[in-house]
């Protein structure tokens, strides 16, 4: 059987993206993220048969931020099944991840689970069903990635809360429209803590192996999903994983994926591999410049496409 030489391809990609190394800026609206050295790069591929290919800072942990929204969605689909779609949509937003405009016009029903408003509703769902949502969320992420040492970064969570005016406004709007049952401060505490999870590219590539391989039963820490639910999570990553840049990511990379303002991006190639890349400098849409470039080159060089 022919095997793609991913390690060689990663080395070539790294050389090719060097001209973009100083493009973009690290997120600073969360003060703790502004302290991270912006000139770092890591990437890791995990094939569905478990082979790992990493480069540079593949084992460095960083704040995965919105990538955690995929984990929340998995837990909420397990808890609520299709009833979840009464409270959150599954259409691309075409707006920024923290936009309030659509939420007002659409009367408190977020367009999808991957914008902040949608993920705040997911946090409310977790709070409603679970006695210890913080503990349960973390143990699920640890089980998915196979790394028991993963943890929240309290400092990042507190730093975000201190400046989290926009997310507080979103939570208030949700509450006003009757789409938030819990106490606003309590829901936001869970949301900010979830976003603060620190993981490496290797941890992420391993965790998303479960989404790349929907044929193997999804059962982690008691959370179970059907193959159809896993495929649908991938579908939402494809259409909504990059906010107002979802079309561009689909056009350039062509894989379901999810980004975070910590500079991480994960993508899955169903039945082939999961890949995570990290570089803190972001473009104006909040997505990693080097990360987008690296993944564009990965699917171009390998000539493997889901389309
Ligand atoms: O709520 C926020 O603004 C952050 N905790 C997460 C945003 C994020 O990662 C958007 N990603 N590109």
mmCIF file with all atom_site columns, N, CA and C in Angstrom, residues 3-69:
data_model
loop_
_atom_site.group_PDB
_atom_site.id
_atom_site.type_symbol
_atom_site.label_atom_id
_atom_site.label_alt_id
_atom_site.label_comp_id
_atom_site.label_asym_id
_atom_site.label_entity_id
_atom_site.label_seq_id
_atom_site.pdbx_PDB_ins_code
_atom_site.Cartn_x
_atom_site.Cartn_y
_atom_site.Cartn_z
_atom_site.occupancy
_atom_site.B_iso_or_equiv
_atom_site.pdbx_formal_charge
_atom_site.auth_seq_id
_atom_site.auth_comp_id
_atom_site.auth_asym_id
_atom_site.auth_atom_id
_atom_site.pdbx_PDB_model_num
ATOM 1   N N  . UNK A 1 3  ? 2.075   4.819  0.913  1.00 0.00 ? 3  UNK A N  1
ATOM 2   C CA . UNK A 1 3  ? 1.840   5.698  2.065  1.00 0.00 ? 3  UNK A CA 1
ATOM 3   C C  . UNK A 1 3  ? 2.345   7.092  1.755  1.00 0.00 ? 3  UNK A C  1
ATOM 4   N N  . UNK A 1 4  ? 1.525   8.077  2.075  1.00 0.00 ? 4  UNK A N  1
ATOM 5   C CA . UNK A 1 4  ? 1.944   9.458  1.819  1.00 0.00 ? 4  UNK A CA 1
ATOM 6   C C  . UNK A 1 4  ? 3.075   9.816  2.779  1.00 0.00 ? 4  UNK A C  1
ATOM 7   N N  . UNK A 1 5  ? 4.100   10.482 2.265  1.00 0.00 ? 5  UNK A N  1
ATOM 8   C CA . UNK A 1 5  ? 5.231   10.873 3.104  1.00 0.00 ? 5  UNK A CA 1
ATOM 9   C C  . UNK A 1 5  ? 4.908   12.211 3.776  1.00 0.00 ? 5  UNK A C  1
ATOM 10  N N  . UNK A 1 6  ? 4.039   12.148 4.811  1.00 0.00 ? 6  UNK A N  1
ATOM 11  C CA . UNK A 1 6  ? 3.580   13.380 5.460  1.00 0.00 ? 6  UNK A CA 1
ATOM 12  C C  . UNK A 1 6  ? 4.734   14.167 6.092  1.00 0.00 ? 6  UNK A C  1
ATOM 13  N N  . UNK A 1 7  ? 5.733   13.439 6.630  1.00 0.00 ? 7  UNK A N  1
ATOM 14  C CA . UNK A 1 7  ? 6.826   14.153 7.309  1.00 0.00 ? 7  UNK A CA 1
ATOM 15  C C  . UNK A 1 7  ? 7.589   15.047 6.323  1.00 0.00 ? 7  UNK A C  1
ATOM 16  N N  . UNK A 1 8  ? 7.854   14.507 5.164  1.00 0.00 ? 8  UNK A N  1
ATOM 17  C CA . UNK A 1 8  ? 8.563   15.301 4.140  1.00 0.00 ? 8  UNK A CA 1
ATOM 18  C C  . UNK A 1 8  ? 7.690   16.485 3.705  1.00 0.00 ? 8  UNK A C  1
ATOM 19  N N  . UNK A 1 9  ? 6.410   16.205 3.507  1.00 0.00 ? 9  UNK A N  1
ATOM 20  C CA . UNK A 1 9  ? 5.494   17.270 3.071  1.00 0.00 ? 9  UNK A CA 1
ATOM 21  C C  . UNK A 1 9  ? 5.432   18.385 4.119  1.00 0.00 ? 9  UNK A C  1
ATOM 22  N N  . UNK A 1 10 ? 5.403   18.014 5.398  1.00 0.00 ? 10 UNK A N  1
ATOM 23  C CA . UNK A 1 10 ? 5.366   19.033 6.463  1.00 0.00 ? 10 UNK A CA 1
ATOM 24  C C  . UNK A 1 10 ? 6.626   19.898 6.431  1.00 0.00 ? 10 UNK A C  1
ATOM 25  N N  . UNK A 1 11 ? 7.773   19.261 6.217  1.00 0.00 ? 11 UNK A N  1
ATOM 26  C CA . UNK A 1 11 ? 9.027   20.049 6.161  1.00 0.00 ? 11 UNK A CA 1
ATOM 27  C C  . UNK A 1 11 ? 8.998   21.025 4.989  1.00 0.00 ? 11 UNK A C  1
ATOM 28  N N  . UNK A 1 12 ? 8.498   20.573 3.849  1.00 0.00 ? 12 UNK A N  1
ATOM 29  C CA . UNK A 1 12 ? 8.418   21.454 2.670  1.00 0.00 ? 12 UNK A CA 1
ATOM 30  C C  . UNK A 1 12 ? 7.463   22.618 2.919  1.00 0.00 ? 12 UNK A C  1
ATOM 31  N N  . UNK A 1 13 ? 6.327   22.287 3.526  1.00 0.00 ? 13 UNK A N  1
ATOM 32  C CA . UNK A 1 13 ? 5.329   23.328 3.818  1.00 0.00 ? 13 UNK A CA 1
ATOM 33  C C  . UNK A 1 13 ? 5.932   24.398 4.731  1.00 0.00 ? 13 UNK A C  1
ATOM 34  N N  . UNK A 1 14 ? 6.653   23.939 5.752  1.00 0.00 ? 14 UNK A N  1
ATOM 35  C CA . UNK A 1 14 ? 7.237   24.880 6.717  1.00 0.00 ? 14 UNK A CA 1
ATOM 36  C C  . UNK A 1 14 ? 8.158   25.876 6.020  1.00 0.00 ? 14 UNK A C  1
ATOM 37  N N  . UNK A 1 15 ? 8.963   25.353 5.090  1.00 0.00 ? 15 UNK A N  1
ATOM 38  C CA . UNK A 1 15 ? 9.857   26.252 4.329  1.00 0.00 ? 15 UNK A CA 1
ATOM 39  C C  . UNK A 1 15 ? 9.040   27.252 3.513  1.00 0.00 ? 15 UNK A C  1
ATOM 40  N N  . UNK A 1 16 ? 7.994   26.750 2.895  1.00 0.00 ? 16 UNK A N  1
ATOM 41  C CA . UNK A 1 16 ? 7.227   27.587 1.972  1.00 0.00 ? 16 UNK A CA 1
ATOM 42  C C  . UNK A 1 16 ? 6.433   28.699 2.656  1.00 0.00 ? 16 UNK A C  1
ATOM 43  N N  . UNK A 1 17 ? 6.032   28.465 3.909  1.00 0.00 ? 17 UNK A N  1
ATOM 44  C CA . UNK A 1 17 ? 5.206   29.492 4.560  1.00 0.00 ? 17 UNK A CA 1
ATOM 45  C C  . UNK A 1 17 ? 6.049   30.528 5.312  1.00 0.00 ? 17 UNK A C  1
ATOM 46  N N  . UNK A 1 18 ? 7.371   30.358 5.326  1.00 0.00 ? 18 UNK A N  1
ATOM 47  C CA . UNK A 1 18 ? 8.227   31.283 6.062  1.00 0.00 ? 18 UNK A CA 1
ATOM 48  C C  . UNK A 1 18 ? 7.977   32.763 5.699  1.00 0.00 ? 18 UNK A C  1
ATOM 49  N N  . UNK A 1 19 ? 7.742   33.097 4.418  1.00 0.00 ? 19 UNK A N  1
ATOM 50  C CA . UNK A 1 19 ? 7.494   34.517 4.099  1.00 0.00 ? 19 UNK A CA 1
ATOM 51  C C  . UNK A 1 19 ? 6.293   35.122 4.834  1.00 0.00 ? 19 UNK A C  1
ATOM 52  N N  . UNK A 1 20 ? 5.415   34.283 5.374  1.00 0.00 ? 20 UNK A N  1
ATOM 53  C CA . UNK A 1 20 ? 4.226   34.813 6.073  1.00 0.00 ? 20 UNK A CA 1
ATOM 54  C C  . UNK A 1 20 ? 4.432   34.894 7.589  1.00 0.00 ? 20 UNK A C  1
ATOM 55  N N  . UNK A 1 21 ? 5.659   34.587 8.034  1.00 0.00 ? 21 UNK A N  1
ATOM 56  C CA . UNK A 1 21 ? 5.910   34.433 9.471  1.00 0.00 ? 21 UNK A CA 1
ATOM 57  C C  . UNK A 1 21 ? 5.608   35.682 10.303 1.00 0.00 ? 21 UNK A C  1
ATOM 58  N N  . UNK A 1 22 ? 5.694   36.874 9.700  1.00 0.00 ? 22 UNK A N  1
ATOM 59  C CA . UNK A 1 22 ? 5.458   38.099 10.489 1.00 0.00 ? 22 UNK A CA 1
ATOM 60  C C  . UNK A 1 22 ? 4.120   38.739 10.141 1.00 0.00 ? 22 UNK A C  1
ATOM 61  N N  . UNK A 1 23 ? 3.310   38.045 9.369  1.00 0.00 ? 23 UNK A N  1
ATOM 62  C CA . UNK A 1 23 ? 2.018   38.617 8.965  1.00 0.00 ? 23 UNK A CA 1
ATOM 63  C C  . UNK A 1 23 ? 0.973   38.402 10.059 1.00 0.00 ? 23 UNK A C  1
ATOM 64  N N  . UNK A 1 24 ? 0.142   39.402 10.273 1.00 0.00 ? 24 UNK A N  1
ATOM 65  C CA . UNK A 1 24 ? -0.940  39.268 11.253 1.00 0.00 ? 24 UNK A CA 1
ATOM 66  C C  . UNK A 1 24 ? -0.477  39.591 12.664 1.00 0.00 ? 24 UNK A C  1
ATOM 67  N N  . UNK A 1 25 ? -1.439  39.580 13.587 1.00 0.00 ? 25 UNK A N  1
ATOM 68  C CA . UNK A 1 25 ? -1.129  39.923 14.991 1.00 0.00 ? 25 UNK A CA 1
ATOM 69  C C  . UNK A 1 25 ? -1.816  38.946 15.916 1.00 0.00 ? 25 UNK A C  1
ATOM 70  N N  . UNK A 1 26 ? -1.156  38.643 17.033 1.00 0.00 ? 26 UNK A N  1
ATOM 71  C CA . UNK A 1 26 ? -1.789  37.766 18.024 1.00 0.00 ? 26 UNK A CA 1
ATOM 72  C C  . UNK A 1 26 ? -2.978  38.491 18.649 1.00 0.00 ? 26 UNK A C  1
ATOM 73  N N  . UNK A 1 27 ? -3.986  37.730 19.070 1.00 0.00 ? 27 UNK A N  1
ATOM 74  C CA . UNK A 1 27 ? -5.161  38.325 19.715 1.00 0.00 ? 27 UNK A CA 1
ATOM 75  C C  . UNK A 1 27 ? -4.723  39.054 20.980 1.00 0.00 ? 27 UNK A C  1
ATOM 76  N N  . UNK A 1 28 ? -5.262  40.262 21.190 1.00 0.00 ? 28 UNK A N  1
ATOM 77  C CA . UNK A 1 28 ? -4.921  40.952 22.441 1.00 0.00 ? 28 UNK A CA 1
ATOM 78  C C  . UNK A 1 28 ? -6.163  41.385 23.215 1.00 0.00 ? 28 UNK A C  1
ATOM 79  N N  . UNK A 1 29 ? -7.359  41.046 22.709 1.00 0.00 ? 29 UNK A N  1
ATOM 80  C CA . UNK A 1 29 ? -8.559  41.433 23.461 1.00 0.00 ? 29 UNK A CA 1
ATOM 81  C C  . UNK A 1 29 ? -8.720  40.551 24.705 1.00 0.00 ? 29 UNK A C  1
ATOM 82  N N  . UNK A 1 30 ? -7.994  39.414 24.721 1.00 0.00 ? 30 UNK A N  1
ATOM 83  C CA . UNK A 1 30 ? -7.847  38.643 25.957 1.00 0.00 ? 30 UNK A CA 1
ATOM 84  C C  . UNK A 1 30 ? -6.397  38.896 26.406 1.00 0.00 ? 30 UNK A C  1
ATOM 85  N N  . UNK A 1 31 ? -6.204  39.751 27.428 1.00 0.00 ? 31 UNK A N  1
ATOM 86  C CA . UNK A 1 31 ? -4.840  40.210 27.738 1.00 0.00 ? 31 UNK A CA 1
ATOM 87  C C  . UNK A 1 31 ? -3.827  39.075 27.898 1.00 0.00 ? 31 UNK A C  1
ATOM 88  N N  . UNK A 1 32 ? -4.225  37.948 28.492 1.00 0.00 ? 32 UNK A N  1
ATOM 89  C CA . UNK A 1 32 ? -3.255  36.865 28.718 1.00 0.00 ? 32 UNK A CA 1
ATOM 90  C C  . UNK A 1 32 ? -2.745  36.281 27.394 1.00 0.00 ? 32 UNK A C  1
ATOM 91  N N  . UNK A 1 33 ? -3.534  36.369 26.336 1.00 0.00 ? 33 UNK A N  1
ATOM 92  C CA . UNK A 1 33 ? -3.084  35.821 25.046 1.00 0.00 ? 33 UNK A CA 1
ATOM 93  C C  . UNK A 1 33 ? -2.023  36.719 24.413 1.00 0.00 ? 33 UNK A C  1
ATOM 94  N N  . UNK A 1 34 ? -2.076  38.003 24.742 1.00 0.00 ? 34 UNK A N  1
ATOM 95  C CA . UNK A 1 34 ? -1.108  38.949 24.171 1.00 0.00 ? 34 UNK A CA 1
ATOM 96  C C  . UNK A 1 34 ? 0.298   38.712 24.722 1.00 0.00 ? 34 UNK A C  1
ATOM 97  N N  . UNK A 1 35 ? 0.394   37.938 25.818 1.00 0.00 ? 35 UNK A N  1
ATOM 98  C CA . UNK A 1 35 ? 1.711   37.682 26.418 1.00 0.00 ? 35 UNK A CA 1
ATOM 99  C C  . UNK A 1 35 ? 2.442   36.515 25.752 1.00 0.00 ? 35 UNK A C  1
ATOM 100 N N  . UNK A 1 36 ? 1.736   35.778 24.892 1.00 0.00 ? 36 UNK A N  1
ATOM 101 C CA . UNK A 1 36 ? 2.353   34.604 24.249 1.00 0.00 ? 36 UNK A CA 1
ATOM 102 C C  . UNK A 1 36 ? 3.286   35.075 23.125 1.00 0.00 ? 36 UNK A C  1
ATOM 103 N N  . UNK A 1 37 ? 4.471   34.454 23.018 1.00 0.00 ? 37 UNK A N  1
ATOM 104 C CA . UNK A 1 37 ? 5.388   34.763 21.912 1.00 0.00 ? 37 UNK A CA 1
ATOM 105 C C  . UNK A 1 37 ? 4.673   34.461 20.588 1.00 0.00 ? 37 UNK A C  1
ATOM 106 N N  . UNK A 1 38 ? 4.440   35.493 19.741 1.00 0.00 ? 38 UNK A N  1
ATOM 107 C CA . UNK A 1 38 ? 3.635   35.277 18.531 1.00 0.00 ? 38 UNK A CA 1
ATOM 108 C C  . UNK A 1 38 ? 4.364   34.495 17.447 1.00 0.00 ? 38 UNK A C  1
ATOM 109 N N  . UNK A 1 39 ? 5.693   34.406 17.581 1.00 0.00 ? 39 UNK A N  1
ATOM 110 C CA . UNK A 1 39 ? 6.466   33.803 16.486 1.00 0.00 ? 39 UNK A CA 1
ATOM 111 C C  . UNK A 1 39 ? 6.762   32.325 16.738 1.00 0.00 ? 39 UNK A C  1
ATOM 112 N N  . UNK A 1 40 ? 5.711   31.584 16.943 1.00 0.00 ? 40 UNK A N  1
ATOM 113 C CA . UNK A 1 40 ? 5.860   30.138 17.164 1.00 0.00 ? 40 UNK A CA 1
ATOM 114 C C  . UNK A 1 40 ? 5.005   29.428 16.134 1.00 0.00 ? 40 UNK A C  1
ATOM 115 N N  . UNK A 1 41 ? 5.428   28.207 15.841 1.00 0.00 ? 41 UNK A N  1
ATOM 116 C CA . UNK A 1 41 ? 4.688   27.418 14.860 1.00 0.00 ? 41 UNK A CA 1
ATOM 117 C C  . UNK A 1 41 ? 4.808   25.939 15.235 1.00 0.00 ? 41 UNK A C  1
ATOM 118 N N  . UNK A 1 42 ? 3.691   25.257 15.184 1.00 0.00 ? 42 UNK A N  1
ATOM 119 C CA . UNK A 1 42 ? 3.695   23.806 15.398 1.00 0.00 ? 42 UNK A CA 1
ATOM 120 C C  . UNK A 1 42 ? 2.646   23.169 14.516 1.00 0.00 ? 42 UNK A C  1
ATOM 121 N N  . UNK A 1 43 ? 2.863   21.922 14.158 1.00 0.00 ? 43 UNK A N  1
ATOM 122 C CA . UNK A 1 43 ? 1.865   21.216 13.351 1.00 0.00 ? 43 UNK A CA 1
ATOM 123 C C  . UNK A 1 43 ? 1.975   19.728 13.654 1.00 0.00 ? 43 UNK A C  1
ATOM 124 N N  . UNK A 1 44 ? 0.842   19.040 13.630 1.00 0.00 ? 44 UNK A N  1
ATOM 125 C CA . UNK A 1 44 ? 0.855   17.601 13.880 1.00 0.00 ? 44 UNK A CA 1
ATOM 126 C C  . UNK A 1 44 ? -0.273  16.932 13.099 1.00 0.00 ? 44 UNK A C  1
ATOM 127 N N  . UNK A 1 45 ? 0.076   15.862 12.418 1.00 0.00 ? 45 UNK A N  1
ATOM 128 C CA . UNK A 1 45 ? -0.914  15.052 11.692 1.00 0.00 ? 45 UNK A CA 1
ATOM 129 C C  . UNK A 1 45 ? -1.014  13.706 12.407 1.00 0.00 ? 45 UNK A C  1
ATOM 130 N N  . UNK A 1 46 ? -2.258  13.231 12.560 1.00 0.00 ? 46 UNK A N  1
ATOM 131 C CA . UNK A 1 46 ? -2.448  11.867 13.057 1.00 0.00 ? 46 UNK A CA 1
ATOM 132 C C  . UNK A 1 46 ? -3.328  11.128 12.056 1.00 0.00 ? 46 UNK A C  1
ATOM 133 N N  . UNK A 1 47 ? -2.798  10.059 11.483 1.00 0.00 ? 47 UNK A N  1
ATOM 134 C CA . UNK A 1 47 ? -3.595  9.282  10.529 1.00 0.00 ? 47 UNK A CA 1
ATOM 135 C C  . UNK A 1 47 ? -4.587  8.421  11.308 1.00 0.00 ? 47 UNK A C  1
ATOM 136 N N  . UNK A 1 48 ? -5.650  7.960  10.655 1.00 0.00 ? 48 UNK A N  1
ATOM 137 C CA . UNK A 1 48 ? -6.652  7.251  11.473 1.00 0.00 ? 48 UNK A CA 1
ATOM 138 C C  . UNK A 1 48 ? -6.131  5.900  11.967 1.00 0.00 ? 48 UNK A C  1
ATOM 139 N N  . UNK A 1 49 ? -5.034  5.410  11.380 1.00 0.00 ? 49 UNK A N  1
ATOM 140 C CA . UNK A 1 49 ? -4.434  4.191  11.957 1.00 0.00 ? 49 UNK A CA 1
ATOM 141 C C  . UNK A 1 49 ? -3.376  4.525  13.011 1.00 0.00 ? 49 UNK A C  1
ATOM 142 N N  . UNK A 1 50 ? -3.327  5.796  13.441 1.00 0.00 ? 50 UNK A N  1
ATOM 143 C CA . UNK A 1 50 ? -2.547  6.148  14.634 1.00 0.00 ? 50 UNK A CA 1
ATOM 144 C C  . UNK A 1 50 ? -1.122  6.605  14.398 1.00 0.00 ? 50 UNK A C  1
ATOM 145 N N  . UNK A 1 51 ? -0.700  6.790  13.146 1.00 0.00 ? 51 UNK A N  1
ATOM 146 C CA . UNK A 1 51 ? 0.660   7.306  12.924 1.00 0.00 ? 51 UNK A CA 1
ATOM 147 C C  . UNK A 1 51 ? 0.683   8.814  13.138 1.00 0.00 ? 51 UNK A C  1
ATOM 148 N N  . UNK A 1 52 ? 1.770   9.284  13.760 1.00 0.00 ? 52 UNK A N  1
ATOM 149 C CA . UNK A 1 52 ? 1.863   10.713 14.128 1.00 0.00 ? 52 UNK A CA 1
ATOM 150 C C  . UNK A 1 52 ? 3.038   11.354 13.389 1.00 0.00 ? 52 UNK A C  1
ATOM 151 N N  . UNK A 1 53 ? 2.798   12.532 12.836 1.00 0.00 ? 53 UNK A N  1
ATOM 152 C CA . UNK A 1 53 ? 3.869   13.290 12.166 1.00 0.00 ? 53 UNK A CA 1
ATOM 153 C C  . UNK A 1 53 ? 3.827   14.706 12.719 1.00 0.00 ? 53 UNK A C  1
ATOM 154 N N  . UNK A 1 54 ? 4.907   15.121 13.376 1.00 0.00 ? 54 UNK A N  1
ATOM 155 C CA . UNK A 1 54 ? 4.897   16.455 13.988 1.00 0.00 ? 54 UNK A CA 1
ATOM 156 C C  . UNK A 1 54 ? 6.098   17.276 13.561 1.00 0.00 ? 54 UNK A C  1
ATOM 157 N N  . UNK A 1 55 ? 5.976   18.578 13.747 1.00 0.00 ? 55 UNK A N  1
ATOM 158 C CA . UNK A 1 55 ? 7.074   19.486 13.380 1.00 0.00 ? 55 UNK A CA 1
ATOM 159 C C  . UNK A 1 55 ? 7.125   20.644 14.372 1.00 0.00 ? 55 UNK A C  1
ATOM 160 N N  . UNK A 1 56 ? 8.321   21.112 14.657 1.00 0.00 ? 56 UNK A N  1
ATOM 161 C CA . UNK A 1 56 ? 8.572   22.262 15.534 1.00 0.00 ? 56 UNK A CA 1
ATOM 162 C C  . UNK A 1 56 ? 7.814   22.184 16.855 1.00 0.00 ? 56 UNK A C  1
ATOM 163 N N  . UNK A 1 57 ? 6.924   23.150 17.128 1.00 0.00 ? 57 UNK A N  1
ATOM 164 C CA . UNK A 1 57 ? 6.310   23.222 18.468 1.00 0.00 ? 57 UNK A CA 1
ATOM 165 C C  . UNK A 1 57 ? 5.055   22.340 18.563 1.00 0.00 ? 57 UNK A C  1
ATOM 166 N N  . UNK A 1 58 ? 5.118   21.160 17.976 1.00 0.00 ? 58 UNK A N  1
ATOM 167 C CA . UNK A 1 58 ? 3.941   20.276 17.943 1.00 0.00 ? 58 UNK A CA 1
ATOM 168 C C  . UNK A 1 58 ? 3.491   19.854 19.348 1.00 0.00 ? 58 UNK A C  1
ATOM 169 N N  . UNK A 1 59 ? 4.427   19.909 20.320 1.00 0.00 ? 59 UNK A N  1
ATOM 170 C CA . UNK A 1 59 ? 4.070   19.475 21.677 1.00 0.00 ? 59 UNK A CA 1
ATOM 171 C C  . UNK A 1 59 ? 3.885   20.629 22.651 1.00 0.00 ? 59 UNK A C  1
ATOM 172 N N  . UNK A 1 60 ? 3.928   21.840 22.155 1.00 0.00 ? 60 UNK A N  1
ATOM 173 C CA . UNK A 1 60 ? 3.748   23.002 23.049 1.00 0.00 ? 60 UNK A CA 1
ATOM 174 C C  . UNK A 1 60 ? 2.255   23.234 23.265 1.00 0.00 ? 60 UNK A C  1
ATOM 175 N N  . UNK A 1 61 ? 1.873   23.434 24.519 1.00 0.00 ? 61 UNK A N  1
ATOM 176 C CA . UNK A 1 61 ? 0.449   23.683 24.802 1.00 0.00 ? 61 UNK A CA 1
ATOM 177 C C  . UNK A 1 61 ? 0.115   25.160 24.616 1.00 0.00 ? 61 UNK A C  1
ATOM 178 N N  . UNK A 1 62 ? -1.054  25.401 24.092 1.00 0.00 ? 62 UNK A N  1
ATOM 179 C CA . UNK A 1 62 ? -1.527  26.772 23.889 1.00 0.00 ? 62 UNK A CA 1
ATOM 180 C C  . UNK A 1 62 ? -3.018  26.805 24.188 1.00 0.00 ? 62 UNK A C  1
ATOM 181 N N  . UNK A 1 63 ? -3.568  28.017 24.237 1.00 0.00 ? 63 UNK A N  1
ATOM 182 C CA . UNK A 1 63 ? -4.976  28.185 24.583 1.00 0.00 ? 63 UNK A CA 1
ATOM 183 C C  . UNK A 1 63 ? -5.815  27.854 23.341 1.00 0.00 ? 63 UNK A C  1
ATOM 184 N N  . UNK A 1 64 ? -6.628  26.799 23.415 1.00 0.00 ? 64 UNK A N  1
ATOM 185 C CA . UNK A 1 64 ? -7.295  26.367 22.170 1.00 0.00 ? 64 UNK A CA 1
ATOM 186 C C  . UNK A 1 64 ? -8.583  27.153 21.904 1.00 0.00 ? 64 UNK A C  1
ATOM 187 N N  . UNK A 1 65 ? -9.051  27.915 22.898 1.00 0.00 ? 65 UNK A N  1
ATOM 188 C CA . UNK A 1 65 ? -10.190 28.830 22.706 1.00 0.00 ? 65 UNK A CA 1
ATOM 189 C C  . UNK A 1 65 ? -11.363 28.188 21.965 1.00 0.00 ? 65 UNK A C  1
ATOM 190 N N  . UNK A 1 66 ? -11.769 28.760 20.822 1.00 0.00 ? 66 UNK A N  1
ATOM 191 C CA . UNK A 1 66 ? -13.023 28.320 20.181 1.00 0.00 ? 66 UNK A CA 1
ATOM 192 C C  . UNK A 1 66 ? -12.999 26.883 19.668 1.00 0.00 ? 66 UNK A C  1
ATOM 193 N N  . UNK A 1 67 ? -11.817 26.283 19.602 1.00 0.00 ? 67 UNK A N  1
ATOM 194 C CA . UNK A 1 67 ? -11.778 24.874 19.169 1.00 0.00 ? 67 UNK A CA 1
ATOM 195 C C  . UNK A 1 67 ? -12.574 24.027 20.167 1.00 0.00 ? 67 UNK A C  1
ATOM 196 N N  . UNK A 1 68 ? -12.644 24.499 21.426 1.00 0.00 ? 68 UNK A N  1
ATOM 197 C CA . UNK A 1 68 ? -13.399 23.745 22.445 1.00 0.00 ? 68 UNK A CA 1
ATOM 198 C C  . UNK A 1 68 ? -14.891 23.669 22.112 1.00 0.00 ? 68 UNK A C  1
ATOM 199 N N  . UNK A 1 69 ? -15.347 24.548 21.218 1.00 0.00 ? 69 UNK A N  1
ATOM 200 C CA . UNK A 1 69 ? -16.787 24.545 20.885 1.00 0.00 ? 69 UNK A CA 1
ATOM 201 C C  . UNK A 1 69 ? -17.194 23.236 20.221 1.00 0.00 ? 69 UNK A C  1
#
